[in-house]
Amino acid sequence: MALEDKLDPEKSVDKSAKKRILSGMRPTGRMHLGNYYGALYNWLRLQEEYLCHYFVADWHALTTEYETPQEIGGYIQEMVIDWLAVGLDPEKSTIFVQSAIPEHAELYLIFGMLTPVPWLERNPTYKDQLQELAHKDLATYGFLGYPVLQAADILMYKADGVPVGVDQVPHVEMTREIARRFNHLYRPLFPEPEALLTEIPKLTGTDGRKMSKSYGNCIYLSDSPQVIQQKVRQMVTDVGRPFRKDPGEPDRCLAFPFHRLNLPLEKLQEIITSCRAAALGCVDCKKLLAEALLQNLAPIQERRRYYEAHPQEVQEVLHQGNRKAREAAKNTMAEVREAIRFNLEVQLP
Ligand code: TRP
């Protein structure tokens, strides 16, 4: 590249050299602060630098929700509205729905042929989930094969990096093993992707347990200001500070991780000092938090209202994203069929 070009910011970004990022989320409906700070915030950052693919893993949702599939469609819409509201940009990232790309199912089937069952049976995330969801019948083939489908998602777009939480690391590991096995058996086709583990802030729900839809302890991006104020008021603070006159410890306070994410550094310093000196009570301190949070959420909520009022725009984003993803998926499948010599020109009726 010529020096002038290197200095030209437009030209210095060599698109072909950009790393490819892929991640997905099961459609769970409206996004909460745990989803935002734990995943979406990171997705937003990555889309500025990399070629990003973000998708709705609706077939994965079906592995556990197969008894109530009719609910999944509504969850997809709500979730994608929040993705757009926080700033995922369809100009920068390919945003799509897994089940709109049937090639994922085809690659999943082929990977199923070369994945040893013991790899799936000893997957720690599988064992954890079986226990956690003991009330559901998950003795299914689909649930056991969950990571094989995930490998198909990732390798279809030849992703280099997969931003995920720790619970998903075994799945990315298995994806690498499946890629290696395919490359060894047929021909080198797939890169071995890496899990991009982000420093995920330890956020709890209003009751002190992990923030999760199933616990009903979430603060949603779309909650009204009144609801947010009320939920913040309920947050568990420092249990070692039973009285207002007792000195508190922000490191023990379950609300404080949210302060860290929402208040400027100077203000934080001030709060730490006055909490430890018992000069600031938890009620007032959480008022400061609620104010800052509402201010930070305001632009997100405004964009959300826009997309709620324009559902066809959301559909259009997905339509375009699906189209782009499908094109890439078709290319990969042509290579896969060629690699396994299944590229017969069969005349379909
Ligand atoms: N299993 C992931 C989760 O539950 C969702 C997912 C499906 C995914 N396919 C993926 C994540 C591919 C990253 C890459 O969070």
mmCIF file of C-alpha atoms and ligand atoms in Angstrom, residues 22-24 26 55 57 60 146 150 153-154 162 164 168, ligand 1:
data_model
loop_
_atom_site.group_PDB
_atom_site.id
_atom_site.type_symbol
_atom_site.label_atom_id
_atom_site.label_comp_id
_atom_site.label_asym_id
_atom_site.label_seq_id
_atom_site.Cartn_x
_atom_site.Cartn_y
_atom_site.Cartn_z
ATOM 1 C CA LEU A 22 -19.456 -13.950 15.049
ATOM 2 C CA SER A 23 -21.773 -14.270 17.992
ATOM 3 C CA GLY A 24 -25.339 -15.262 18.649
ATOM 4 C CA ARG A 26 -30.962 -17.232 21.964
ATOM 5 C CA PHE A 55 -27.500 -13.518 14.851
ATOM 6 C CA ALA A 57 -30.075 -18.410 17.563
ATOM 7 C CA HIS A 60 -30.906 -23.201 19.649
ATOM 8 C CA TYR A 146 -26.463 -28.220 20.691
ATOM 9 C CA GLN A 150 -23.165 -23.915 17.315
ATOM 10 C CA ASP A 153 -23.006 -21.283 13.060
ATOM 11 C CA ILE A 154 -19.436 -20.276 13.736
ATOM 12 C CA VAL A 162 -16.335 -15.530 19.026
ATOM 13 C CA VAL A 164 -18.972 -15.196 24.542
ATOM 14 C CA GLN A 168 -19.838 -20.950 26.195
HETATM 15 N N1 TRP B 1 -25.136 -20.933 22.803
HETATM 16 C C1 TRP B 1 -25.086 -19.485 22.821
HETATM 17 C C2 TRP B 1 -25.686 -18.996 24.132
HETATM 18 O O1 TRP B 1 -26.526 -19.635 24.685
HETATM 19 C C3 TRP B 1 -25.808 -18.890 21.654
HETATM 20 C C4 TRP B 1 -25.135 -19.248 20.372
HETATM 21 C C5 TRP B 1 -25.611 -20.080 19.403
HETATM 22 C C6 TRP B 1 -23.867 -18.786 19.923
HETATM 23 N N2 TRP B 1 -24.730 -20.143 18.369
HETATM 24 C C7 TRP B 1 -23.653 -19.365 18.638
HETATM 25 C C8 TRP B 1 -22.898 -17.934 20.473
HETATM 26 C C9 TRP B 1 -22.494 -19.138 17.921
HETATM 27 C C10 TRP B 1 -21.730 -17.703 19.740
HETATM 28 C C11 TRP B 1 -21.532 -18.305 18.481
HETATM 29 O O2 TRP B 1 -25.330 -17.914 24.564
#
